[in-house]
PDB file of C-alpha atoms in Angstrom:
ATOM      1  CA  MET A  21      -0.648  19.544 -12.523  1.00 52.00           C
ATOM      2  CA  LEU A  22      -2.487  21.362 -14.783  1.00 52.00           C
ATOM      3  CA  ALA A  23      -0.858  19.956 -17.628  1.00 54.00           C
ATOM      4  CA  GLN A  24      -0.909  16.000 -16.209  1.00 53.00           C
ATOM      5  CA  ILE A  25      -4.577  16.392 -15.814  1.00 52.00           C
ATOM      6  CA  PHE A  26      -5.381  17.635 -19.358  1.00 49.00           C
ATOM      7  CA  HIS A  27      -3.073  15.210 -20.925  1.00 51.00           C
ATOM      8  CA  LYS A  28      -4.795  12.413 -19.082  1.00 53.00           C
ATOM      9  CA  TYR A  29      -8.347  13.699 -20.640  1.00 52.00           C
ATOM     10  CA  ILE A  30      -7.171  13.757 -23.543  1.00 47.00           C
ATOM     11  CA  ALA A  31      -5.315   9.821 -22.773  1.00 53.00           C
ATOM     12  CA  ASP A  32      -9.485   9.053 -22.236  1.00 55.00           C
ATOM     13  CA  LEU A  33     -10.684  10.522 -25.046  1.00 53.00           C
ATOM     14  CA  LEU A  34      -8.162   8.553 -27.469  1.00 56.00           C
ATOM     15  CA  PRO A  35      -8.382   4.717 -28.237  1.00 59.00           C
ATOM     16  CA  SER A  36      -7.274   2.212 -25.670  1.00 80.00           C
ATOM     17  CA  HIS A  37      -3.832   1.160 -25.230  1.00 83.00           C
ATOM     18  CA  CYS A  38      -1.505  -0.682 -23.111  1.00 89.00           C
ATOM     19  CA  GLU A  39       0.837   1.169 -21.056  1.00 88.00           C
ATOM     20  CA  LEU A  40       3.514  -1.272 -21.251  1.00 90.00           C
ATOM     21  CA  CYS A  41       3.704  -2.069 -24.777  1.00 91.00           C
ATOM     22  CA  LEU A  42       1.599   0.493 -26.476  1.00 90.00           C
ATOM     23  CA  LEU A  43      -0.314  -2.267 -28.369  1.00 89.00           C
ATOM     24  CA  PRO A  44      -4.053  -1.780 -28.679  1.00 87.00           C
ATOM     25  CA  ILE A  45      -6.336  -3.160 -25.964  1.00 84.00           C
ATOM     26  CA  GLN A  46      -9.032  -5.556 -26.743  1.00 74.00           C
ATOM     27  CA  ALA A  47     -12.866  -3.838 -27.272  1.00 58.00           C
ATOM     28  CA  GLN A  48     -14.369  -5.807 -24.338  1.00 49.00           C
ATOM     29  CA  ALA A  49     -11.258  -4.842 -21.752  1.00 51.00           C
ATOM     30  CA  GLN A  50     -11.503  -0.870 -22.426  1.00 46.00           C
ATOM     31  CA  SER A  51     -11.452   0.437 -19.388  1.00 52.00           C
ATOM     32  CA  ALA A  52      -8.250  -1.403 -18.568  1.00 75.00           C
ATOM     33  CA  SER A  53      -4.773  -0.027 -18.876  1.00 84.00           C
ATOM     34  CA  PHE A  54      -2.933  -3.277 -19.736  1.00 89.00           C
ATOM     35  CA  CYS A  55      -3.582  -5.672 -22.168  1.00 89.00           C
ATOM     36  CA  HIS A  56      -4.031  -9.519 -21.265  1.00 87.00           C
ATOM     37  CA  ALA A  57      -0.258  -9.931 -21.783  1.00 89.00           C
ATOM     38  CA  CYS A  58       1.552  -7.535 -19.880  1.00 91.00           C
ATOM     39  CA  LEU A  59      -1.317  -8.173 -17.056  1.00 90.00           C
ATOM     40  CA  ALA A  60       1.251 -11.002 -16.327  1.00 91.00           C
ATOM     41  CA  TYR A  61       3.449  -8.639 -14.857  1.00 92.00           C
ATOM     42  CA  PHE A  62       1.604  -8.266 -11.868  1.00 93.00           C
ATOM     43  CA  ALA A  63       0.210 -11.628 -11.731  1.00 92.00           C
ATOM     44  CA  PRO A  64       0.213 -12.706  -7.788  1.00 91.00           C
ATOM     45  CA  ILE A  65       3.115 -15.357  -7.018  1.00 93.00           C
ATOM     46  CA  GLU A  66       2.769 -17.188  -3.848  1.00 94.00           C
ATOM     47  CA  ARG A  67       3.301 -15.869  -0.575  1.00 96.00           C
ATOM     48  CA  CYS A  68       2.795 -16.340   3.232  1.00 96.00           C
ATOM     49  CA  GLN A  69       0.000 -14.830   3.843  1.00 96.00           C
ATOM     50  CA  ARG A  70       0.558 -13.983   6.878  1.00 97.00           C
ATOM     51  CA  CYS A  71       3.962 -12.005   6.387  1.00 96.00           C
ATOM     52  CA  GLY A  72       3.135 -11.585   2.578  1.00 96.00           C
ATOM     53  CA  LEU A  73       6.839 -12.789   2.051  1.00 95.00           C
ATOM     54  CA  PRO A  74       7.432 -14.710  -1.325  1.00 94.00           C
ATOM     55  CA  CYS A  75       7.936 -18.863  -0.471  1.00 92.00           C
ATOM     56  CA  VAL A  76       7.549 -22.233  -1.525  1.00 90.00           C
ATOM     57  CA  GLY A  77       3.724 -22.806  -1.663  1.00 88.00           C
ATOM     58  CA  GLU A  78       1.292 -20.410  -0.149  1.00 87.00           C
ATOM     59  CA  PRO A  79       1.356 -21.638   3.129  1.00 91.00           C
ATOM     60  CA  GLU A  80      -1.488 -19.465   6.371  1.00 94.00           C
ATOM     61  CA  GLN A  81       2.139 -19.620   7.773  1.00 95.00           C
ATOM     62  CA  CYS A  82       5.785 -19.687   6.789  1.00 95.00           C
ATOM     63  CA  GLY A  83       8.347 -21.357   9.603  1.00 94.00           C
ATOM     64  CA  GLN A  84       9.185 -17.552  10.017  1.00 93.00           C
ATOM     65  CA  CYS A  85       5.609 -16.709  10.914  1.00 96.00           C
ATOM     66  CA  LEU A  86       5.198 -20.190  13.158  1.00 96.00           C
ATOM     67  CA  THR A  87       8.367 -19.117  15.145  1.00 96.00           C
ATOM     68  CA  HIS A  88       8.268 -15.101  14.833  1.00 95.00           C
ATOM     69  CA  PRO A  89       4.352 -14.178  13.853  1.00 96.00           C
ATOM     70  CA  PRO A  90       4.066 -10.067  13.002  1.00 97.00           C
ATOM     71  CA  LEU A  91       1.364  -8.377  15.221  1.00 98.00           C
ATOM     72  CA  TRP A  92      -0.962  -8.405  12.003  1.00 98.00           C
ATOM     73  CA  GLN A  93      -3.240 -10.861  10.656  1.00 97.00           C
ATOM     74  CA  ARG A  94      -2.597 -11.548   7.330  1.00 97.00           C
ATOM     75  CA  LEU A  95      -1.108  -9.387   4.428  1.00 98.00           C
ATOM     76  CA  TYR A  96      -2.638  -8.169   0.937  1.00 98.00           C
ATOM     77  CA  CYS A  97       0.070  -7.122  -1.752  1.00 97.00           C
ATOM     78  CA  VAL A  98       0.229  -6.879  -5.435  1.00 97.00           C
ATOM     79  CA  GLY A  99       4.129  -7.762  -5.785  1.00 96.00           C
ATOM     80  CA  ASP A 100       7.711  -6.690  -4.985  1.00 95.00           C
ATOM     81  CA  TYR A 101       9.053  -3.581  -5.442  1.00 94.00           C
ATOM     82  CA  GLN A 102      10.529  -3.660  -8.553  1.00 93.00           C
ATOM     83  CA  ALA A 103       9.866  -2.257 -12.774  1.00 92.00           C
ATOM     84  CA  PRO A 104       7.178  -2.498 -13.889  1.00 94.00           C
ATOM     85  CA  LEU A 105       5.282  -1.972 -10.485  1.00 96.00           C
ATOM     86  CA  ALA A 106       7.273   0.143  -8.500  1.00 96.00           C
ATOM     87  CA  SER A 107       7.243   2.628 -11.523  1.00 95.00           C
ATOM     88  CA  TYR A 108       3.800   3.025 -10.871  1.00 95.00           C
ATOM     89  CA  VAL A 109       3.744   3.687  -7.098  1.00 96.00           C
ATOM     90  CA  GLN A 110       6.938   6.292  -7.655  1.00 95.00           C
ATOM     91  CA  ARG A 111       4.642   8.000 -10.482  1.00 95.00           C
ATOM     92  CA  LEU A 112       1.797   8.527  -7.434  1.00 94.00           C
ATOM     93  CA  LYS A 113       4.747   9.386  -4.602  1.00 92.00           C
ATOM     94  CA  TYR A 114       7.354  11.640  -6.546  1.00 91.00           C
ATOM     95  CA  GLN A 115       5.044  12.822  -9.639  1.00 92.00           C
ATOM     96  CA  ARG A 116       1.705  13.633  -8.291  1.00 90.00           C
ATOM     97  CA  GLN A 117      -0.173  11.552 -10.510  1.00 93.00           C
ATOM     98  CA  PHE A 118      -2.980  10.916  -8.324  1.00 93.00           C
ATOM     99  CA  TRP A 119      -5.004   8.993 -10.829  1.00 93.00           C
ATOM    100  CA  GLN A 120      -2.167   6.058 -10.435  1.00 95.00           C
ATOM    101  CA  ALA A 121      -4.139   5.004  -7.103  1.00 96.00           C
ATOM    102  CA  ASP A 122      -6.660   3.548  -8.458  1.00 96.00           C
ATOM    103  CA  LYS A 123      -4.658   1.590 -11.462  1.00 94.00           C
ATOM    104  CA  LEU A 124      -2.428   0.572  -8.478  1.00 96.00           C
ATOM    105  CA  ALA A 125      -6.177  -0.226  -6.248  1.00 97.00           C
ATOM    106  CA  LYS A 126      -7.500  -2.093  -8.704  1.00 95.00           C
ATOM    107  CA  LEU A 127      -4.569  -4.363  -9.655  1.00 95.00           C
ATOM    108  CA  LEU A 128      -4.361  -4.779  -4.956  1.00 97.00           C
ATOM    109  CA  SER A 129      -8.245  -5.383  -4.622  1.00 96.00           C
ATOM    110  CA  PRO A 130      -8.229  -8.896  -6.455  1.00 95.00           C
ATOM    111  CA  GLN A 131      -6.322 -10.085  -4.012  1.00 94.00           C
ATOM    112  CA  VAL A 132      -8.662  -9.167  -1.034  1.00 97.00           C
ATOM    113  CA  THR A 133     -10.252 -12.637  -0.402  1.00 95.00           C
ATOM    114  CA  GLU A 134     -11.813 -11.596   2.821  1.00 95.00           C
ATOM    115  CA  PRO A 135     -12.198  -7.960   3.506  1.00 97.00           C
ATOM    116  CA  ALA A 136     -11.551  -6.182   6.816  1.00 98.00           C
ATOM    117  CA  GLU A 137     -14.591  -3.956   8.228  1.00 98.00           C
ATOM    118  CA  LEU A 138     -12.899  -0.723   8.277  1.00 98.00           C
ATOM    119  CA  ILE A 139      -9.948   0.353   6.630  1.00 98.00           C
ATOM    120  CA  THR A 140      -7.135   3.475   7.804  1.00 98.00           C
ATOM    121  CA  TYR A 141      -4.024   3.929   6.281  1.00 98.00           C
ATOM    122  CA  VAL A 142      -0.294   5.062   7.588  1.00 96.00           C
ATOM    123  CA  PRO A 143      -0.305   8.787   8.360  1.00 95.00           C
ATOM    124  CA  LEU A 144       2.406  11.633   7.747  1.00 88.00           C
ATOM    125  CA  HIS A 145       3.884  13.878   9.892  1.00 83.00           C
ATOM    126  CA  TRP A 146       1.585  16.859   9.262  1.00 78.00           C
ATOM    127  CA  GLN A 147       4.662  19.342   8.202  1.00 82.00           C
ATOM    128  CA  ARG A 148       5.959  16.430   5.375  1.00 79.00           C
ATOM    129  CA  CYS A 149       2.037  16.151   4.413  1.00 77.00           C
ATOM    130  CA  ALA A 150       2.319  20.167   4.036  1.00 77.00           C
ATOM    131  CA  ARG A 151       5.489  19.887   2.188  1.00 82.00           C
ATOM    132  CA  ARG A 152       4.795  16.569  -0.055  1.00 81.00           C
ATOM    133  CA  GLY A 153       0.688  17.903   0.021  1.00 84.00           C
ATOM    134  CA  PHE A 154      -0.572  14.769  -0.259  1.00 90.00           C
ATOM    135  CA  ASN A 155      -0.635  11.445   1.649  1.00 94.00           C
ATOM    136  CA  GLN A 156      -0.032   8.299  -0.935  1.00 95.00           C
ATOM    137  CA  SER A 157      -1.041   6.126   1.708  1.00 96.00           C
ATOM    138  CA  GLU A 158      -4.681   7.844   2.075  1.00 97.00           C
ATOM    139  CA  ARG A 159      -5.083   8.026  -1.427  1.00 97.00           C
ATOM    140  CA  LEU A 160      -4.942   4.223  -1.698  1.00 98.00           C
ATOM    141  CA  ALA A 161      -6.800   3.262   1.162  1.00 98.00           C
ATOM    142  CA  HIS A 162      -9.906   6.117  -0.432  1.00 98.00           C
ATOM    143  CA  ALA A 163      -9.539   3.975  -4.046  1.00 98.00           C
ATOM    144  CA  LEU A 164      -9.961   0.202  -1.998  1.00 98.00           C
ATOM    145  CA  SER A 165     -12.060   1.705   0.131  1.00 98.00           C
ATOM    146  CA  LYS A 166     -14.376   2.435  -2.755  1.00 97.00           C
ATOM    147  CA  GLN A 167     -13.656  -1.162  -4.619  1.00 97.00           C
ATOM    148  CA  LEU A 168     -14.004  -3.086  -1.837  1.00 97.00           C
ATOM    149  CA  ALA A 169     -17.028  -1.306  -0.331  1.00 97.00           C
ATOM    150  CA  ILE A 170     -15.751  -0.718   2.644  1.00 97.00           C
ATOM    151  CA  PRO A 171     -15.951   2.398   5.402  1.00 97.00           C
ATOM    152  CA  LEU A 172     -12.596   4.063   5.659  1.00 98.00           C
ATOM    153  CA  ALA A 173     -11.480   5.965   8.654  1.00 97.00           C
ATOM    154  CA  ASN A 174      -8.398   7.900   9.434  1.00 96.00           C
ATOM    155  CA  VAL A 175      -7.654   6.613  12.983  1.00 97.00           C
ATOM    156  CA  PHE A 176      -4.413   7.335  13.237  1.00 96.00           C
ATOM    157  CA  SER A 177      -1.624  10.609  13.832  1.00 93.00           C
ATOM    158  CA  ARG A 178       2.196  11.159  13.193  1.00 90.00           C
ATOM    159  CA  THR A 179       2.995  12.876  16.455  1.00 88.00           C
ATOM    160  CA  ARG A 180       6.748  13.484  15.598  1.00 82.00           C
ATOM    161  CA  VAL A 181       8.877  13.593  12.339  1.00 75.00           C
ATOM    162  CA  THR A 182      11.365  11.146  12.043  1.00 74.00           C
ATOM    163  CA  ARG A 183      14.228  10.439   9.609  1.00 65.00           C
ATOM    164  CA  PRO A 184      13.068   8.616   6.633  1.00 67.00           C
ATOM    165  CA  GLN A 185      13.386   4.624   6.785  1.00 70.00           C
ATOM    166  CA  GLN A 186      14.814   3.978   3.874  1.00 68.00           C
ATOM    167  CA  GLY A 187      18.610   2.873   4.660  1.00 67.00           C
ATOM    168  CA  LEU A 188      18.233   2.133   7.959  1.00 67.00           C
ATOM    169  CA  THR A 189      18.468  -1.069   9.762  1.00 69.00           C
ATOM    170  CA  ARG A 190      15.177  -2.968  11.205  1.00 69.00           C
ATOM    171  CA  THR A 191      16.570  -1.811  14.773  1.00 74.00           C
ATOM    172  CA  GLN A 192      17.375   1.160  13.790  1.00 74.00           C
ATOM    173  CA  ARG A 193      13.387   1.242  12.150  1.00 73.00           C
ATOM    174  CA  LEU A 194      11.922   0.566  15.168  1.00 68.00           C
ATOM    175  CA  ASP A 195      13.610   3.108  17.397  1.00 73.00           C
ATOM    176  CA  ASN A 196      13.113   5.650  14.576  1.00 70.00           C
ATOM    177  CA  LEU A 197       9.341   4.954  15.063  1.00 76.00           C
ATOM    178  CA  SER A 198       9.313   4.048  18.909  1.00 75.00           C
ATOM    179  CA  ASP A 199       6.457   6.709  19.657  1.00 81.00           C
ATOM    180  CA  ALA A 200       5.795   8.023  16.763  1.00 83.00           C
ATOM    181  CA  PHE A 201       1.968   7.383  16.501  1.00 92.00           C
ATOM    182  CA  ALA A 202      -1.076   8.088  18.192  1.00 94.00           C
ATOM    183  CA  LEU A 203      -4.465   6.521  17.993  1.00 95.00           C
ATOM    184  CA  THR A 204      -6.530   9.283  17.402  1.00 94.00           C
ATOM    185  CA  SER A 205      -9.966   7.189  17.728  1.00 91.00           C
ATOM    186  CA  LEU A 206     -11.057   3.976  18.679  1.00 88.00           C
ATOM    187  CA  PRO A 207     -12.429   1.484  15.227  1.00 90.00           C
ATOM    188  CA  ASN A 208     -15.643  -0.244  16.977  1.00 92.00           C
ATOM    189  CA  VAL A 209     -15.087  -3.045  14.493  1.00 96.00           C
ATOM    190  CA  ASN A 210     -12.957  -6.215  15.212  1.00 97.00           C
ATOM    191  CA  ARG A 211     -11.224  -6.347  12.108  1.00 98.00           C
ATOM    192  CA  VAL A 212      -9.210  -3.142  10.708  1.00 98.00           C
ATOM    193  CA  ALA A 213      -7.328  -2.861   7.210  1.00 98.00           C
ATOM    194  CA  ILE A 214      -3.785  -0.997   7.483  1.00 98.00           C
ATOM    195  CA  VAL A 215      -3.357   0.435   3.783  1.00 98.00           C
ATOM    196  CA  ASP A 216       0.493   1.895   3.427  1.00 97.00           C
ATOM    197  CA  ASP A 217       2.469   1.466  -0.210  1.00 97.00           C
ATOM    198  CA  VAL A 218       5.540  -0.538   0.654  1.00 96.00           C
ATOM    199  CA  VAL A 219       6.096  -2.745   3.654  1.00 95.00           C
ATOM    200  CA  THR A 220       9.684  -3.294   3.687  1.00 91.00           C
ATOM    201  CA  THR A 221      10.250  -4.155   7.626  1.00 89.00           C
ATOM    202  CA  GLY A 222       7.106  -4.061   8.418  1.00 92.00           C
ATOM    203  CA  THR A 223       8.061  -1.519  11.467  1.00 90.00           C
ATOM    204  CA  THR A 224       5.551   0.870  10.095  1.00 92.00           C
ATOM    205  CA  VAL A 225       2.886  -1.057  10.181  1.00 96.00           C
ATOM    206  CA  HIS A 226       4.113  -2.991  13.331  1.00 94.00           C
ATOM    207  CA  HIS A 227       3.421   0.104  15.794  1.00 93.00           C
ATOM    208  CA  LEU A 228      -0.016   0.656  14.239  1.00 96.00           C
ATOM    209  CA  CYS A 229      -1.165  -2.631  14.537  1.00 97.00           C
ATOM    210  CA  LYS A 230      -0.311  -2.609  18.233  1.00 96.00           C
ATOM    211  CA  LEU A 231      -1.495   0.310  18.988  1.00 96.00           C
ATOM    212  CA  LEU A 232      -5.141  -0.877  17.486  1.00 97.00           C
ATOM    213  CA  LEU A 233      -4.591  -4.284  19.317  1.00 97.00           C
ATOM    214  CA  ASP A 234      -3.772  -2.666  22.797  1.00 96.00           C
ATOM    215  CA  ALA A 235      -7.145  -0.886  22.093  1.00 95.00           C
ATOM    216  CA  GLY A 236      -9.447  -4.186  21.886  1.00 96.00           C
ATOM    217  CA  VAL A 237      -9.652  -4.798  17.895  1.00 97.00           C
ATOM    218  CA  LYS A 238      -8.753  -8.520  17.240  1.00 97.00           C
ATOM    219  CA  ASN A 239      -7.343  -8.673  13.944  1.00 97.00           C
ATOM    220  CA  VAL A 240      -5.556  -6.663  11.748  1.00 98.00           C
ATOM    221  CA  ASP A 241      -4.384  -6.640   7.696  1.00 98.00           C
ATOM    222  CA  ILE A 242      -2.490  -5.162   6.085  1.00 98.00           C
ATOM    223  CA  TYR A 243      -3.186  -3.757   2.618  1.00 98.00           C
ATOM    224  CA  CYS A 244       0.266  -2.810   0.793  1.00 98.00           C
ATOM    225  CA  ILE A 245       1.177  -2.609  -3.326  1.00 98.00           C
ATOM    226  CA  CYS A 246       4.686  -3.927  -2.658  1.00 97.00           C
ATOM    227  CA  ARG A 247       6.040  -6.292  -0.129  1.00 95.00           C
ATOM    228  CA  THR A 248       9.414  -6.545  -0.629  1.00 88.00           C
ATOM    229  CA  PRO A 249      12.085  -8.733   1.226  1.00 82.00           C
ATOM    230  CA  GLU A 250      14.806  -6.642   3.961  1.00 71.00           C
ATOM    231  CA  PRO A 251      17.651  -5.526   1.514  1.00 64.00           C
ATOM    232  CA  SER A 252      20.835  -8.363   2.853  1.00 55.00           C
ATOM    233  CA  SER A 253      23.455  -5.933   3.952  1.00 48.00           C
TER     234      SER A 253
END
């Protein structure tokens, strides 16, 4: 951990280079992590504004959302869970490179055209949080809260340990998370944004949205780094 912080400190003192192509970044963009050319890897693509999945055009709701709308109102994301974006999520989540949260938030925040009144995040069970040492969604939420100037609050708790969602079908994911969350405080706002690192089937944020909507919140948005379609079986 100390070695990572030291290397980052030294890197900050050196001339800025793009993290992907390693070429120097122009003076006017010294605070950036990527050059103008490599930023194209993170450029937004056309997505449904409701579910966040790729589609032709950028409709408010795609055909699937018109027939089976998700509980949330709007989903903002940077891109799919693929290189190079996925590697930065993995560095934050598995390599404890906490500064990646600010970097990822800077990629996401310009996409948020209608900010919510309050930001919260997907909780971890205390046992899993103790093993990992932190909650990556909380780190992202703190960074987004600062960059978007939106208040941050922890309004959820995880009431039981669940199996990892990876590899489960949508039905299994819903069953796995049944009664796994609780609302610990009632947000006194109409629009809340839930932060998560990766959204695939949306089952986790579905449960959290339901808690907020049942408590009287009018609209819920999702802020995530990666919005990835569910793999076909």
